Short mmCIF file of C-alpha atoms in Angstrom, two decimals:
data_model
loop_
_atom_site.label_atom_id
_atom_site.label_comp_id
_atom_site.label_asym_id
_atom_site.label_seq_id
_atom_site.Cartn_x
_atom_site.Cartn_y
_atom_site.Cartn_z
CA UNK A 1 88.37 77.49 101.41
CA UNK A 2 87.28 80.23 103.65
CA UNK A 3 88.04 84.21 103.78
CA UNK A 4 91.04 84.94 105.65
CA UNK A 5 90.75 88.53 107.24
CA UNK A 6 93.69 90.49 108.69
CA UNK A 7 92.52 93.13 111.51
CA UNK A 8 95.48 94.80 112.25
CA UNK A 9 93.71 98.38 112.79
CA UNK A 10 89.85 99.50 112.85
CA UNK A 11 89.53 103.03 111.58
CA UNK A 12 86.22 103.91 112.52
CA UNK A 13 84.01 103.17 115.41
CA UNK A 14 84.31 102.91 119.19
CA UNK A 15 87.31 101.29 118.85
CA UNK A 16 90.23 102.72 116.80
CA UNK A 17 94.03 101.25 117.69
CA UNK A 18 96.20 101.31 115.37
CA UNK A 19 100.10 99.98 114.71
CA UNK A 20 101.65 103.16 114.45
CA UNK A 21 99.05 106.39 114.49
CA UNK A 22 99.86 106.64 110.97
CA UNK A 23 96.96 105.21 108.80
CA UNK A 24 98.98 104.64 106.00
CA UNK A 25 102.08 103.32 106.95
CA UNK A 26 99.73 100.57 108.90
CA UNK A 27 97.78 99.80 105.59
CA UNK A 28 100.82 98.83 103.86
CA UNK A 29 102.10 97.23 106.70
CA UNK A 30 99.18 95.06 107.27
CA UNK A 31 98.97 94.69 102.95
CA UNK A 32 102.38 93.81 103.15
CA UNK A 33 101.38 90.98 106.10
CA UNK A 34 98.23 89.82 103.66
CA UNK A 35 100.55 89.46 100.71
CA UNK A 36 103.17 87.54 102.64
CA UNK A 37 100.56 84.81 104.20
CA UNK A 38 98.72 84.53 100.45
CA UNK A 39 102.21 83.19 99.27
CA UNK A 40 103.10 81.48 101.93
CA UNK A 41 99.41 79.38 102.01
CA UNK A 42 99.36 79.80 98.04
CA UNK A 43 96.55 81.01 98.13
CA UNK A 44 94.58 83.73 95.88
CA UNK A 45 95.36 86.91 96.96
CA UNK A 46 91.85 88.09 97.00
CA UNK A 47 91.70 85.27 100.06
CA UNK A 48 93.45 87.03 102.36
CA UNK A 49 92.64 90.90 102.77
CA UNK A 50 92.87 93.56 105.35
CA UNK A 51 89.76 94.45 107.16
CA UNK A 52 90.14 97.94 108.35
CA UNK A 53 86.48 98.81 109.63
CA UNK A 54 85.68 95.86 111.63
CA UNK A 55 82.44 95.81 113.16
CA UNK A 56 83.18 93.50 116.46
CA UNK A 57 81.33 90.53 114.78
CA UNK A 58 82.90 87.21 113.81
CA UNK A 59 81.23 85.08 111.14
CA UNK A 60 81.96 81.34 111.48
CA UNK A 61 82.90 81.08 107.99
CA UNK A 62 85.79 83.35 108.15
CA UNK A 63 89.45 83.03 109.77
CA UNK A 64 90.19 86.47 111.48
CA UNK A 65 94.05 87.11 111.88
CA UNK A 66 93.40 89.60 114.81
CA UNK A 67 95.76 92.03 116.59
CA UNK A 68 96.56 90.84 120.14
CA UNK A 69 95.80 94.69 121.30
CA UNK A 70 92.35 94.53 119.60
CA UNK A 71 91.42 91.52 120.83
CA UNK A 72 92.39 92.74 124.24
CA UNK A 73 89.88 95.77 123.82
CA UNK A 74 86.86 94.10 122.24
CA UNK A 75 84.06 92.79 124.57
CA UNK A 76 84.13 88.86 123.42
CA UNK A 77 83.97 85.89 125.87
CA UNK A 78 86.59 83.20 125.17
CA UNK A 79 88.86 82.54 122.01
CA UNK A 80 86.71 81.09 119.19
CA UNK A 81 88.25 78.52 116.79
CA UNK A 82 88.11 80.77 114.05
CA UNK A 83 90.44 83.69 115.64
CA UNK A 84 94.29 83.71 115.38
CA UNK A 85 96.11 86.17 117.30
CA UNK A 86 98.93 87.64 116.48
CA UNK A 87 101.04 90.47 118.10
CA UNK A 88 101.48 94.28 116.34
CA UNK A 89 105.10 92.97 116.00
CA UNK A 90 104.30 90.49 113.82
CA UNK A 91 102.44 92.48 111.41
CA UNK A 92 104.95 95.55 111.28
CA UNK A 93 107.79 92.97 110.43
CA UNK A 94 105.52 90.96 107.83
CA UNK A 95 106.28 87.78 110.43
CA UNK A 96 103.88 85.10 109.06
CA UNK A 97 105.14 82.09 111.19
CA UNK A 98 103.33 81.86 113.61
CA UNK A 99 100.17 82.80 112.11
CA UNK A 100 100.90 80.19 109.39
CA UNK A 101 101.59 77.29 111.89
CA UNK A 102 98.30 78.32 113.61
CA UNK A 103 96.36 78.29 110.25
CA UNK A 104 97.53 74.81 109.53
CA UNK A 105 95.21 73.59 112.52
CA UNK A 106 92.24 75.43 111.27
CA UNK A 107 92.65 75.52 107.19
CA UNK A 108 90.42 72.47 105.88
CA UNK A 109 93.14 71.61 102.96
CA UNK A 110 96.75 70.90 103.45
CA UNK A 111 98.88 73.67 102.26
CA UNK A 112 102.69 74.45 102.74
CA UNK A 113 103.96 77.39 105.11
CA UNK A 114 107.70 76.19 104.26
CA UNK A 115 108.21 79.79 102.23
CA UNK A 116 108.45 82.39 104.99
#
């Protein structure tokens, strides 16, 4: 089962946004999204995490749950199987659904996303 990472914010670096300016607030916010997805894949919550320091690279064995505004700012050529987007809405409300029904297309087991 491959790493699921959740960039919701990059705190260092050329590239810096954030949810809400308040580096806290989006750490639990984006914890709160991580938590929410583990249970709803049942997965290990150890499989899911936040990645706040991003370095721009994508390895192919990981599933990156990205922020539509970081996407938007990083300098990568098309949409790679392995990226989900997702909008800063989502991950301030703890709104797995989408990112769930997107997951099930790329997740090499079954799993059930019935428990948002």
């Amino acid at each position: 089962m491959p790493e699921i990472k959740v960039v919701g914010d990059i705190r260092s670096g050329k590239y810096q946004p954030t949810l809400t300016g308040n580096a806290i607030v989006d750490a639990a916010l984006i914890d709160h999204f991580c938590q929410q997805l583990a249970a709803a894949l049942h997965l290990p919550a150890q499989q899911v995490h936040a990645e706040h320091h991003w370095n721009l690279t994508l390895d192919a064995a990981t599933i990156y749950v990205i922020d539509q505004q970081i996407w938007q700012t990083i300098p990568l050529s098309g949409h790679p199987r392995n990226v989900i987007i997702v909008t800063s809405h989502d991950l301030q409300r703890g709104d797995i659904t989408t990112v769930a029904q997107a997951l099930a297309k790329v997740l090499p087991t079954p799993f059930s996303a019935s428990n948002n």
